[in-house]
Coordinates of C-alpha atoms and ligand atoms in Angstrom, one line a residue:
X14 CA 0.0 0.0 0.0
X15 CA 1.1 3.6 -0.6
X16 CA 2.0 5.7 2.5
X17 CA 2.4 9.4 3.4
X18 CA 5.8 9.9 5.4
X19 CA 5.6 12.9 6.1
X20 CA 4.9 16.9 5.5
X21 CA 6.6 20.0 4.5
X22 CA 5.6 23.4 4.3
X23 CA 6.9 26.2 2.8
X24 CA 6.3 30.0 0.9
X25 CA 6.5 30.1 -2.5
X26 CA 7.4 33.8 -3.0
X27 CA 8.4 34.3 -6.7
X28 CA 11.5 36.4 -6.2
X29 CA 12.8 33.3 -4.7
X30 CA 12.4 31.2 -8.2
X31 CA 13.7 34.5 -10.1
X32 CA 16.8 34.4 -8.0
X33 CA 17.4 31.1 -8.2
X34 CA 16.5 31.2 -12.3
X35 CA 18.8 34.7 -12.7
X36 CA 22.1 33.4 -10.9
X37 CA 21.7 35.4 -7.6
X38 CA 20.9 32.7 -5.1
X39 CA 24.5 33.8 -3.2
X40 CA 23.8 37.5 -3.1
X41 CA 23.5 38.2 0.3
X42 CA 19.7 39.3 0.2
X43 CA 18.9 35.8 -0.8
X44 CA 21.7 33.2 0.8
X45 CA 20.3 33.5 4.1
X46 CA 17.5 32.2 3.1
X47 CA 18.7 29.3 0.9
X48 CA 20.9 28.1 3.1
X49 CA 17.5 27.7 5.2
X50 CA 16.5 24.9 3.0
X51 CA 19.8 23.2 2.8
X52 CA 19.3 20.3 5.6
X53 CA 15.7 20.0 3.8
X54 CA 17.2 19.4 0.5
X55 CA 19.6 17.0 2.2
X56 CA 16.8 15.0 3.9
X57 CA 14.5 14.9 0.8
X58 CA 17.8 13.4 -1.0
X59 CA 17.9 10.9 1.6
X60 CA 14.3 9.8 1.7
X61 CA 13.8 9.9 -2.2
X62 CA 9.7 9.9 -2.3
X63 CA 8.3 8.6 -4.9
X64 CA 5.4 11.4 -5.2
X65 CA 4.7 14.6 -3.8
X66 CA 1.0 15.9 -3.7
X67 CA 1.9 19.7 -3.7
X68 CA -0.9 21.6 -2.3
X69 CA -0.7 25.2 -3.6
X70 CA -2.1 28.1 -4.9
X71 CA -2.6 29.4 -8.3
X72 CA -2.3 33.2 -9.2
X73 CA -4.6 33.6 -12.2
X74 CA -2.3 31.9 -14.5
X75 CA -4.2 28.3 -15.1
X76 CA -7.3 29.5 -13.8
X77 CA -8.6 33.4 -13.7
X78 CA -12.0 34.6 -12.5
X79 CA -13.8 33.0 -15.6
X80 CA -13.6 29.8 -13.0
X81 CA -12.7 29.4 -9.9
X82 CA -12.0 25.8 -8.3
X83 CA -12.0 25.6 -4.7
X84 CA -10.1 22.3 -5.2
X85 CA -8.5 21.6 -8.7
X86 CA -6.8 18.1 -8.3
X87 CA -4.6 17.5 -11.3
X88 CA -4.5 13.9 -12.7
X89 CA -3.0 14.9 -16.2
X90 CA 0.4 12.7 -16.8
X91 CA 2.5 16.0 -16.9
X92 CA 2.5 20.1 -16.4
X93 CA 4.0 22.4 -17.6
X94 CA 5.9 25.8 -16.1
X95 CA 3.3 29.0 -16.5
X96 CA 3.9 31.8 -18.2
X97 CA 3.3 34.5 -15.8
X98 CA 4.3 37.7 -17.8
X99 CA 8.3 36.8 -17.8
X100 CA 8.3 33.7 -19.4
X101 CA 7.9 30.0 -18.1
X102 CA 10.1 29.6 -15.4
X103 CA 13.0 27.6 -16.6
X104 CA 12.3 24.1 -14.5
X105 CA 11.7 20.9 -15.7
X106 CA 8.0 19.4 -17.2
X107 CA 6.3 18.2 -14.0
X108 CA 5.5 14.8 -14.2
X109 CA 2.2 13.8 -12.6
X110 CA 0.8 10.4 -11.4
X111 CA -2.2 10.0 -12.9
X112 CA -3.2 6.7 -11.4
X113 CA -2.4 7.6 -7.6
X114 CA -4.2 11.0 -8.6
X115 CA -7.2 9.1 -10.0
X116 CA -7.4 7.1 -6.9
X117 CA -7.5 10.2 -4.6
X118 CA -10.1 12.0 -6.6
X119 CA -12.2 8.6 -6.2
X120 CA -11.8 8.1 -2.8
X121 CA -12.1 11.9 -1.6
X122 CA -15.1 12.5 -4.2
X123 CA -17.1 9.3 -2.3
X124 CA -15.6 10.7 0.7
X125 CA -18.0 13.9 0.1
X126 CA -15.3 16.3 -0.8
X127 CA -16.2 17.7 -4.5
X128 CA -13.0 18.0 -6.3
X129 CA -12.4 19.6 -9.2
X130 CA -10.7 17.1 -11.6
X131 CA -8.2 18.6 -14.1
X132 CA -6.5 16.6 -16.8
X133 CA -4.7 19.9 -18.2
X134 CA -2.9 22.8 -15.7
X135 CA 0.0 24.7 -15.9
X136 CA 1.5 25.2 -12.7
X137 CA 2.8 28.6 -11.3
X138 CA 5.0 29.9 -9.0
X139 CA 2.5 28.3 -6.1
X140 CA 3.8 24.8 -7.1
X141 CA 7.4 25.3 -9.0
X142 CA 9.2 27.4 -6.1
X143 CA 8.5 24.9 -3.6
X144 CA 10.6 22.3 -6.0
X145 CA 13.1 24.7 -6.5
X146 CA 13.5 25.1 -2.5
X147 CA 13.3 21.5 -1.8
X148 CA 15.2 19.8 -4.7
X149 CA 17.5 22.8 -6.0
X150 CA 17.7 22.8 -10.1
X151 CA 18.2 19.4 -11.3
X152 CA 17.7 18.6 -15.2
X153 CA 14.3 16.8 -14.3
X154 CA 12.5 16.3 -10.9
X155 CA 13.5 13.6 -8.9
X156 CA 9.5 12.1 -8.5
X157 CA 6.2 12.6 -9.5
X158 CA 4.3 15.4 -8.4
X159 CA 0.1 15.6 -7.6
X160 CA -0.8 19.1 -7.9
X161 CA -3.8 20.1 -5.8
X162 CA -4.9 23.7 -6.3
X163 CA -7.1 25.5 -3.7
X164 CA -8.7 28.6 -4.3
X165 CA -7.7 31.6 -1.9
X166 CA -7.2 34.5 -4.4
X167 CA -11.2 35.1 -4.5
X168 CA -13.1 35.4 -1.6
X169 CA -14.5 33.0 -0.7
X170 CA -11.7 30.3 0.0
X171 CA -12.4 26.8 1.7
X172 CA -12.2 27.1 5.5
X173 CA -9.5 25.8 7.8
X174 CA -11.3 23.0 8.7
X175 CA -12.4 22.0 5.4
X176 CA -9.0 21.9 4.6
X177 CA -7.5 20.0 7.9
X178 CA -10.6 17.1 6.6
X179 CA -9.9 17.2 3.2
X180 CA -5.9 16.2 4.2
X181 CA -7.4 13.2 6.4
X182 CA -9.1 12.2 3.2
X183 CA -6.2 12.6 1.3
X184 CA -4.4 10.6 3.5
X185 CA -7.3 7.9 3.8
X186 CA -7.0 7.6 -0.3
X187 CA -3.5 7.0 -0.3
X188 CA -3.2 4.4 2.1
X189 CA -5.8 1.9 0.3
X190 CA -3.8 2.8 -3.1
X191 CA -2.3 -1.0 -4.1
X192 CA 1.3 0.4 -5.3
X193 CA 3.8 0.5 -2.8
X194 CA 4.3 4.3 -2.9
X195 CA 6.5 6.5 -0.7
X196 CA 4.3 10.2 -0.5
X197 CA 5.4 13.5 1.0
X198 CA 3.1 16.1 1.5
X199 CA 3.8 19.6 0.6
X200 CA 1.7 23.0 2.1
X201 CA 2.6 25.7 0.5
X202 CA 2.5 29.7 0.3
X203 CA 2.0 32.3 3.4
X204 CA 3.2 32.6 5.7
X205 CA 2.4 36.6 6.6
X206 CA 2.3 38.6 3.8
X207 CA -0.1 41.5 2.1
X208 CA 0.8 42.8 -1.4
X209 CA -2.1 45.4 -1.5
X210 CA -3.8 48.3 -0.4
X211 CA -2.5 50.5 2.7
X212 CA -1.0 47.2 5.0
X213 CA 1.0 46.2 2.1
X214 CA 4.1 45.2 3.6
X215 CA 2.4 43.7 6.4
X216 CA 4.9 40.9 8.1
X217 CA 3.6 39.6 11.7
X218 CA 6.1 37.6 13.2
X219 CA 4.4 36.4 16.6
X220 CA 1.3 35.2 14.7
X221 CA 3.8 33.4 12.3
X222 CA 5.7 31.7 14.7
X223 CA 2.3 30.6 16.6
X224 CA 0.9 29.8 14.2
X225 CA 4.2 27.2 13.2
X226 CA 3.9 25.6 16.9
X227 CA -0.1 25.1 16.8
X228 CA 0.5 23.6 13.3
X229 CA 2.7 20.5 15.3
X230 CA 1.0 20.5 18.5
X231 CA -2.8 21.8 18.3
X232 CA -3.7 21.4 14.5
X233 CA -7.4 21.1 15.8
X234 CA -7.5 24.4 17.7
X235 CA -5.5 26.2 14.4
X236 CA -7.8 25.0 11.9
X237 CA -10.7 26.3 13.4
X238 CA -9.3 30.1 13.0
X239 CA -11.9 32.1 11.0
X240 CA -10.7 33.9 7.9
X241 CA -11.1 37.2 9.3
X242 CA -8.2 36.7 11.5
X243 CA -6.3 34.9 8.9
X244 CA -6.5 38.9 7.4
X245 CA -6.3 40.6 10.4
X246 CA -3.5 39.2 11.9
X247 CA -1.0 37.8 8.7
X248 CA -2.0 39.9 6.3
X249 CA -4.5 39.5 2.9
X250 CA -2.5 37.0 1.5
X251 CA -1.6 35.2 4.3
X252 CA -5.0 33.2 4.1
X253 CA -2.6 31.5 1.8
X254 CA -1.9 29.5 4.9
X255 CA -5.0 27.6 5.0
X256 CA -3.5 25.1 2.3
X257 CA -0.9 24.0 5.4
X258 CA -3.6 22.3 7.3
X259 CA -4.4 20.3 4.6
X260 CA -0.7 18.9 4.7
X261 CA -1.1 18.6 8.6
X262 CA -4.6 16.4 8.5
X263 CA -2.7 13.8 6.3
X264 CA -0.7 13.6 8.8
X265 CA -0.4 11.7 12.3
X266 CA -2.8 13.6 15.3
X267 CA 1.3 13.8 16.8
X268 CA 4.0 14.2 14.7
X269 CA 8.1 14.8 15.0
X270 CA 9.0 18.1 13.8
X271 CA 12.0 17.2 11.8
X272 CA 13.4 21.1 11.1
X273 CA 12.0 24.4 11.6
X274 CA 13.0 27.6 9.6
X275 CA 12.1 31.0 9.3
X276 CA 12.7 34.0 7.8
X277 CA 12.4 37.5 6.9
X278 CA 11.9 39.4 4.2
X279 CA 12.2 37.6 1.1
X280 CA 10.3 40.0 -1.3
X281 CA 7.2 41.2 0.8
X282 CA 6.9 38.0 2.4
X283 CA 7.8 35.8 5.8
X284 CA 9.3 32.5 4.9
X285 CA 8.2 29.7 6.8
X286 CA 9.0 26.3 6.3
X287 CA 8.7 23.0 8.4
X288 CA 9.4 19.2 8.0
X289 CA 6.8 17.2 9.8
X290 CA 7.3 12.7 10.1
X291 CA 4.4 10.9 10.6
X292 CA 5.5 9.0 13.6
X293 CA 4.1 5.5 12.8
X294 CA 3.2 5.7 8.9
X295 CA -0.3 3.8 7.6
X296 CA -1.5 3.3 11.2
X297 CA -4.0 6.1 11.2
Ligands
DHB18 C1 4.8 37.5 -3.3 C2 4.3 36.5 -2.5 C3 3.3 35.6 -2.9 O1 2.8 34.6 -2.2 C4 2.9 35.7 -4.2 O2 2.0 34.8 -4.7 C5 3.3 36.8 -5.0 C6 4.3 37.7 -4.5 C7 5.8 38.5 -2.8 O3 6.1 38.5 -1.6 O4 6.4 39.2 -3.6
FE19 FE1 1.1 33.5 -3.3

């Protein structure tokens, strides 16, 4: 049976991917920062999953307001790099897994969770700077990737709790999948950020870092947060954040918190980024 082993979550700031694209990943606005991710990199080396399901965002570049999926699950065989105004980013074809992807959208559909099934996506800077952090620039990712896109650009995005369930359905799909897969779990975007209107700017460290310790120890209490607060207190595009308690329902009620980094600025944004190991994988 497939298995999740474990979580990460991190921002996906697109300076980070045009740093990293341009040559200026050891300037020192941006090697602090890298060198953040460098025991990540080293322990996704060392555990080698076989598929990530990448929960992220997308910023009008697959989808625009003509539609708007709460939860886009992409079961196409590959995706390609977005053209966001600059280009595609210069990063390999993803590679999907359409059966495991298939399976999920079964499973979590029966499950009562309507997903949106997508058999053609191009993925933005929500899903490709999260690779880039985690597995550097190599000539072609290193496994499959499930792209799951949630809705928080237009009001209104899923709640907290709908998206801590949705994760224990996720999880629930993958472990009565009959391949022998190794899954990581990726939650992507926030952490606090605003790009608009008179808070832009907006970076709230003591929320952030709460918010990192309820996300291992009181996942419950955190995903019943209401949105408002989500705006209030990390800014309007730190609602971004809901996606990571998708990523934590998949995971164990207690988990180990592997590694813990965070930093600020990069761009207008806080980086946050955690590894969390399900304890005792497929016992859930
Ligand atoms: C920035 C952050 C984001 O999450 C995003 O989607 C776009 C820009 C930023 O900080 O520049
Ligand atoms: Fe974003």
């Amino acid at each position: 049976m497939a298995e999740i082993l474990a979580g990460v979550v991190c921002s996906h700031v697109p300076a980070i991917g045009a740093a990293l694209d341009n040559g200026k990943a050891g300037e020192p606005y941006w090697r602090p920062l890298f060198r953040g991710f460098e025991p990540s990199k080293a322990w996704i080396a060392q555990l080698k999953p076989d598929v990530v399901i990448l929960v992220y965002n997308d910023h009008g570049s697959a989808f625009s307001l003509e539609m708007i999926p709460t939860f886009a699950l992409g079961c196409a065989a590959e995706f390609a790099p977005a053209d966001e105004g600059w280009g595609a980013r210069p990063v390999p074809v993803v590679e999907g897994h359409p059966e495991l992807a298939w399976h999920i959208a079964q499973s979590v559909i029966l499950d009562e969770f309507d997903l949106t099934i997508v058999n053609k996506m191009d993925v933005d800077h929500g899903l490709t700077v999260p690779l880039s952090l985690m597995f550097g620039q190599p000539a072609q990712w290193p496994c499959r990737v499930i792209p799951l896109a949630v809705n928080v650009v237009q009001y209104p995005p899923p709640t907290g709790n709908r998206c801590y369930n949705l994760g224990k359905a996720i999880r629930k799909a993958v472990e009565s999948f009959d391949q022998p897969l190794r899954v990581v779990i990726f939650g992507t975007g926030g952490m606090s950020h605003q790009l608009q209107g008179p808070r832009a700017g907006l970076i709230n460290p003591e929320f952030d870092k709460r918010f990192l310790d309820r996300l291992v120890a009181d996942p419950q209490a955190l995903a019943r947060i209401p949105h408002v607060e989500y705006v209030r207190e990390a800014g309007s595009e730190g609602i971004e954040m809901v996606m990571w308690l998708i990523m934590r329902g998949a995971l164990d009620d207690t988990v180990k918190e592997v590694y813990r980094f965070y930093h600020v600025p990069a761009s207008n944004t806080a980086v946050g980024h955690m590894i969390l190991e399900n304890v005792a994988p497929g016992a859930a």
